[in-house]
mmCIF file of C-alpha atoms in Angstrom:
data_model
loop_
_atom_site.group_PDB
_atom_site.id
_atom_site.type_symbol
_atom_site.label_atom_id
_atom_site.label_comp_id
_atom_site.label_asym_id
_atom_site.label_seq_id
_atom_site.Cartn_x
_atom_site.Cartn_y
_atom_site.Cartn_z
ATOM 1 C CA UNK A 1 51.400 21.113 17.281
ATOM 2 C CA UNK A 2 47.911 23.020 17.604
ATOM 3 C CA UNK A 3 47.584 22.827 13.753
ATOM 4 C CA UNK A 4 48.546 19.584 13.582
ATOM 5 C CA UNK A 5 45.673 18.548 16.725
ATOM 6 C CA UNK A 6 42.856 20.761 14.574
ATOM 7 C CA UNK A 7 43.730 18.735 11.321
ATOM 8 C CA UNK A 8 43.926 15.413 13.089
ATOM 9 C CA UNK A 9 40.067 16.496 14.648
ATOM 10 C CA UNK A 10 38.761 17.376 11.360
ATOM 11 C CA UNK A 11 40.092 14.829 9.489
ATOM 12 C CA UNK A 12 37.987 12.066 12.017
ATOM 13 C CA UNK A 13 35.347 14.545 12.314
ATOM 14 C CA UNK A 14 34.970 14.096 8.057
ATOM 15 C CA UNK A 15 35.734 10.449 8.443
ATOM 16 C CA UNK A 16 32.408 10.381 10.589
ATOM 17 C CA UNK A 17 30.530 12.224 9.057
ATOM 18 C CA UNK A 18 31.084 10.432 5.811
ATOM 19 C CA UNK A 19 30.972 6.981 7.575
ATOM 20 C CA UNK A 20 27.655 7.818 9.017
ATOM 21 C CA UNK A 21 26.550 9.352 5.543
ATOM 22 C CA UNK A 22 27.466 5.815 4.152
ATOM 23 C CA UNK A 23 25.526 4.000 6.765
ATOM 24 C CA UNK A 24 22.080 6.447 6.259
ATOM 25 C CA UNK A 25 22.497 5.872 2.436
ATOM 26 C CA UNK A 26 22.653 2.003 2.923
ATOM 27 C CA UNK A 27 19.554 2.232 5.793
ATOM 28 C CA UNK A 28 17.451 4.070 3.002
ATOM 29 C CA UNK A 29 18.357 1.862 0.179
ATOM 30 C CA UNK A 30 17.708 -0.739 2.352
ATOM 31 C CA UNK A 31 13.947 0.904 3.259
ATOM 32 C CA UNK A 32 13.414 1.254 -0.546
ATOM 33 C CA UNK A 33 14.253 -2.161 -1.431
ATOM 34 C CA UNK A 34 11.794 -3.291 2.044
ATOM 35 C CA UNK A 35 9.243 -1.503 0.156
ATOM 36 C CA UNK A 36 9.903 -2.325 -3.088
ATOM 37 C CA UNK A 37 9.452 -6.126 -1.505
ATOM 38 C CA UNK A 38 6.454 -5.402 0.287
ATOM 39 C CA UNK A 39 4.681 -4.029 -2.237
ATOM 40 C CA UNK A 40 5.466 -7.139 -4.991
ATOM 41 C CA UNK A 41 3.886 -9.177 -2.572
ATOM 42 C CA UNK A 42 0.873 -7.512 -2.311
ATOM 43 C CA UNK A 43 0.706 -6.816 -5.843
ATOM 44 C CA UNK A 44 0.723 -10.350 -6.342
ATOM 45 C CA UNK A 45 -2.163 -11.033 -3.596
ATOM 46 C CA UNK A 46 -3.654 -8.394 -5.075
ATOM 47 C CA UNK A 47 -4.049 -10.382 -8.467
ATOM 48 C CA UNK A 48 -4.542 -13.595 -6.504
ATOM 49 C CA UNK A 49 -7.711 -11.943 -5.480
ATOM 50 C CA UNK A 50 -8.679 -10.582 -8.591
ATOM 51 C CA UNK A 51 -8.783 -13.598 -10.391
ATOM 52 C CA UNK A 52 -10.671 -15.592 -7.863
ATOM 53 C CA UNK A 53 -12.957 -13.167 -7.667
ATOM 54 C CA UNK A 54 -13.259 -12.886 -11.766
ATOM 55 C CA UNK A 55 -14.144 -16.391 -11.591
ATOM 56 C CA UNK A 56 -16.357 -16.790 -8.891
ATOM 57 C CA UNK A 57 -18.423 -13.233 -8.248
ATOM 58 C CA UNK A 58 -22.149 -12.504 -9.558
ATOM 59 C CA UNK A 59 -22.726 -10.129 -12.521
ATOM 60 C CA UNK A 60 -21.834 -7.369 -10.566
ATOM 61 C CA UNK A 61 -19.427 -8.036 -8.531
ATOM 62 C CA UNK A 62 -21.451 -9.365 -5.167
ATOM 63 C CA UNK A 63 -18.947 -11.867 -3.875
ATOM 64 C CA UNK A 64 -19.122 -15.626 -3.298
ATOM 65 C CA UNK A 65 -19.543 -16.762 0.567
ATOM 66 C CA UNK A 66 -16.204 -18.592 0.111
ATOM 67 C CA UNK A 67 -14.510 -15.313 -1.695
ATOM 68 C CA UNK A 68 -15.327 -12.973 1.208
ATOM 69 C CA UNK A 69 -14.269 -15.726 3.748
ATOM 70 C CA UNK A 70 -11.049 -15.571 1.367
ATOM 71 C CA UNK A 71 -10.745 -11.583 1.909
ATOM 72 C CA UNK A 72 -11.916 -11.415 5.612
ATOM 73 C CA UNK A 73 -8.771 -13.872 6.370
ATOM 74 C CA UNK A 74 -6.162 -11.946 4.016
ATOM 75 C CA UNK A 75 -6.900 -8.831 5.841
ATOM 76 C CA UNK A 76 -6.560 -10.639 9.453
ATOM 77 C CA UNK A 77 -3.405 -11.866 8.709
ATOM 78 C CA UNK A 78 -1.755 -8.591 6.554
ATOM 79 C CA UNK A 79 -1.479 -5.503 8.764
ATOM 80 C CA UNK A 80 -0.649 -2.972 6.233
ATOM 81 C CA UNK A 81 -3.989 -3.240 4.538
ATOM 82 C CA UNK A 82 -6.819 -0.612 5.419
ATOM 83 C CA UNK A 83 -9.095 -1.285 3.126
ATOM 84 C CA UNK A 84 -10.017 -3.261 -0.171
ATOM 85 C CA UNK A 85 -12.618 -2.201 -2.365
ATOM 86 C CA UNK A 86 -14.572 -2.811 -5.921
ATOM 87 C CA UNK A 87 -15.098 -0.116 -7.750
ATOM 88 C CA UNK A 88 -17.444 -0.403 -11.431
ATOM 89 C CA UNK A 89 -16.959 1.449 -14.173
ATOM 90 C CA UNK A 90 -18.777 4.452 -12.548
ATOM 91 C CA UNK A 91 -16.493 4.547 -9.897
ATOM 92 C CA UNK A 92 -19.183 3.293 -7.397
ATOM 93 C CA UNK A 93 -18.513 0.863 -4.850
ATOM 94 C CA UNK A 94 -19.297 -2.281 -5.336
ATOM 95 C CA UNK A 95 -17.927 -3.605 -1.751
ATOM 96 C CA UNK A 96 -15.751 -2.329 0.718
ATOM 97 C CA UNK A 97 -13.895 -4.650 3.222
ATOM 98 C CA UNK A 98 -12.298 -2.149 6.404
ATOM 99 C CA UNK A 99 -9.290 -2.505 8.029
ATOM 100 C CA UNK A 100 -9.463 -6.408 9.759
ATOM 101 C CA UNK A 101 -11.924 -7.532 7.518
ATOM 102 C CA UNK A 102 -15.565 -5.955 8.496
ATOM 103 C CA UNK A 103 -17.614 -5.134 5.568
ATOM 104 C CA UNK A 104 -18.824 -1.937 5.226
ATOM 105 C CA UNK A 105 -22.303 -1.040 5.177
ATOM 106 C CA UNK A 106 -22.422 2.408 3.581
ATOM 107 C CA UNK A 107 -20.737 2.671 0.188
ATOM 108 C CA UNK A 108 -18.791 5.814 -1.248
ATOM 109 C CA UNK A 109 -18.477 7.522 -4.649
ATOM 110 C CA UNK A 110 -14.832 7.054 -5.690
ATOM 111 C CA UNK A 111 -14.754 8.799 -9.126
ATOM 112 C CA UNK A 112 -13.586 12.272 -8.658
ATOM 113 C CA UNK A 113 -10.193 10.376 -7.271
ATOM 114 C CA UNK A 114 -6.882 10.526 -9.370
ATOM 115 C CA UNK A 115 -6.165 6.493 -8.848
ATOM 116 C CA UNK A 116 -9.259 5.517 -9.909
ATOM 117 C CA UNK A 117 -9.007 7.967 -13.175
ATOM 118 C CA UNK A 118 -5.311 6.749 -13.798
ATOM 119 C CA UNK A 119 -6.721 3.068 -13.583
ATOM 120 C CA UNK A 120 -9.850 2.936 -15.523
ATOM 121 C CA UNK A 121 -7.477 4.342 -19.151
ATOM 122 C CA UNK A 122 -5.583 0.780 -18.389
ATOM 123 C CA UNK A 123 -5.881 -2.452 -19.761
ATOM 124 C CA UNK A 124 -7.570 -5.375 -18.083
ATOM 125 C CA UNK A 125 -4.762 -7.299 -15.826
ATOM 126 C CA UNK A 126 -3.373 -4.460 -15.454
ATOM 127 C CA UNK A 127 -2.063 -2.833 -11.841
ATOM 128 C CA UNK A 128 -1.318 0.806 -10.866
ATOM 129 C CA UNK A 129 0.406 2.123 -8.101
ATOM 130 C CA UNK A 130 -0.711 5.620 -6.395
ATOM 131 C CA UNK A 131 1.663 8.112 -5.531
ATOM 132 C CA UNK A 132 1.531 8.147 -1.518
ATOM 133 C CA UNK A 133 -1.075 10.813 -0.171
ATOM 134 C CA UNK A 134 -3.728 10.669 2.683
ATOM 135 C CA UNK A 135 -6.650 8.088 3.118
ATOM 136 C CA UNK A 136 -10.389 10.289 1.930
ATOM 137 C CA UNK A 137 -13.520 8.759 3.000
ATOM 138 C CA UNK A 138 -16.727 10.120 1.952
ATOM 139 C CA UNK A 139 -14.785 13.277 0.640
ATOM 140 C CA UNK A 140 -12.794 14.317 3.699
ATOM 141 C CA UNK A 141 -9.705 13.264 4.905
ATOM 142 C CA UNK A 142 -9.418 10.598 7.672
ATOM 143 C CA UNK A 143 -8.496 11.237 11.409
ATOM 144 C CA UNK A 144 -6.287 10.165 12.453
ATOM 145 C CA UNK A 145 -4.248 10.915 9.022
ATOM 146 C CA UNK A 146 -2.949 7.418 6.857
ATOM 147 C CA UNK A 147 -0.424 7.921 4.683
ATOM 148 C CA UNK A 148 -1.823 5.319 1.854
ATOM 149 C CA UNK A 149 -0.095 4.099 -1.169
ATOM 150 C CA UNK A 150 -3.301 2.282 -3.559
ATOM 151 C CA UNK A 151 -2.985 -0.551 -5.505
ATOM 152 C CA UNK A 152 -5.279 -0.742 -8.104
ATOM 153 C CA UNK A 153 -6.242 -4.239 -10.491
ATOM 154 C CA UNK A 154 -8.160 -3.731 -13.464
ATOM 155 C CA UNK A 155 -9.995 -7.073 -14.026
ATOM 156 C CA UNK A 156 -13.100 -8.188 -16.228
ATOM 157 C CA UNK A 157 -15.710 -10.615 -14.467
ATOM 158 C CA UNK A 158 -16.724 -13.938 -15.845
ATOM 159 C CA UNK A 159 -19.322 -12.064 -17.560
ATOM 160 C CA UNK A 160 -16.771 -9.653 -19.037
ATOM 161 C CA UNK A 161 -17.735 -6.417 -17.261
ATOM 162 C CA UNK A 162 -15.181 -4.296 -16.119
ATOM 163 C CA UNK A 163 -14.289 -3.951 -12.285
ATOM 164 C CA UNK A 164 -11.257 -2.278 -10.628
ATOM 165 C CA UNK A 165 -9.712 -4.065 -7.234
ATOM 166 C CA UNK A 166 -8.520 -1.444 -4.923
ATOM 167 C CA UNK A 167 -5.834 -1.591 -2.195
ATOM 168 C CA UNK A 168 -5.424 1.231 0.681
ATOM 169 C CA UNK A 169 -1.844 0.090 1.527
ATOM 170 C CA UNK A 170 -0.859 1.548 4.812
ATOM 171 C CA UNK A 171 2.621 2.581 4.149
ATOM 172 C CA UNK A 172 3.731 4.329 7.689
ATOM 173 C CA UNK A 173 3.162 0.608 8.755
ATOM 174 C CA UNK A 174 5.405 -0.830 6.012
ATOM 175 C CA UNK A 175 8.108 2.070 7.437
ATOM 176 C CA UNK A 176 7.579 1.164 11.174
ATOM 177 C CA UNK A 177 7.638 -2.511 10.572
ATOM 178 C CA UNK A 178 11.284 -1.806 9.026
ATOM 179 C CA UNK A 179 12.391 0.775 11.149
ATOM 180 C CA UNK A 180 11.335 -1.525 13.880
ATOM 181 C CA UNK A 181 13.731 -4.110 11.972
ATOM 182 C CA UNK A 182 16.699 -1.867 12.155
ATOM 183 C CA UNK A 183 16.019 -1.214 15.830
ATOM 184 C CA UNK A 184 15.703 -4.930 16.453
ATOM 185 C CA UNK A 185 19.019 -5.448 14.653
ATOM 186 C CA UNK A 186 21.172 -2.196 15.899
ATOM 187 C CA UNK A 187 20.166 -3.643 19.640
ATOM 188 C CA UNK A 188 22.450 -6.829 18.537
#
């Protein structure tokens, strides 16, 4: 009978275990496709943006009153952007918009970074995605650390010169937002 007990216990304690292996698998697919989502949208406000600003920016870039009005309200309204940047061909700022929208005063050098030397080899219109690492300003990492994930545009101004749109996507917020989700749900 004492066999029969410690069979019976292992056999739920495996049934468990592989139910609650089932239910982290689906809660991580789940948080990839969340992501996956997330980021499409951007990508495609991301190109929104591009193209308005193509159309509508000086010779170098300098936005139009209406244009930074256009990013200032984008960055109100979506949380999980820190920052979004023009970069020339040098890899010099053009502008730099902070987390909420306030426009920063003091530009950075951005051309010793990997995104920015994976984006400029690309063809106009087209986007790359960063691998996820931790937000540098002015050389150093930021405090507290942001895991960022950035989106970068390649687009030509009206005049044709070449510009690069760059997203610092804050992807612990894109996590917490779903994890928040599951919490929200698992409570029902």
């Amino acid at each position: 009978i004492v066999g029969v007990v410690i069979t019976s216990i292992q056999l739920l304690q495996n049934y468990i275990i592989n139910d609650l292996k089932n239910e982290q698998a689906f809660e991580i697919k789940t948080a990839g496709r969340n992501i996956n989502n997330t980021l499409t949208i951007i990508e495609k406000e991301m190109r929104l943006m591009g193209n308005e600003i193509s159309k509508t920016s000086g010779n170098e870039g300098d936005l139009a009153p209406k244009t930074r009005e256009y990013i200032v309200s984008f960055m109100k309204n979506q949380p999980f952007i820190d920052q979004i940047r023009m970069l020339n061909t040098a890899g010099s700022e053009v502008f730099r918009f902070n987390y909420g929208g306030s426009l920063a005063s003091v530009l950075q050098q951005k051309n010793n970074r990997y995104y920015f030397n994976e984006a400029k080899n690309l063809d106009s219109g087209s986007v790359y995605v960063s691998r996820i690492d931790l937000n540098e300003d002015f050389g150093k990492i930021t405090l507290p650390y942001k895991p960022v994930v950035r989106m970068v545009y390649v687009l030509n101004l009206k005049n044709g010169k070449r510009k690069f749109l760059v997203f610092n996507i804050l992807i612990e917020d894109i996590l917490n937002s779903f994890e928040n989700m599951t919490r929200a749900k698992d409570r029902k």
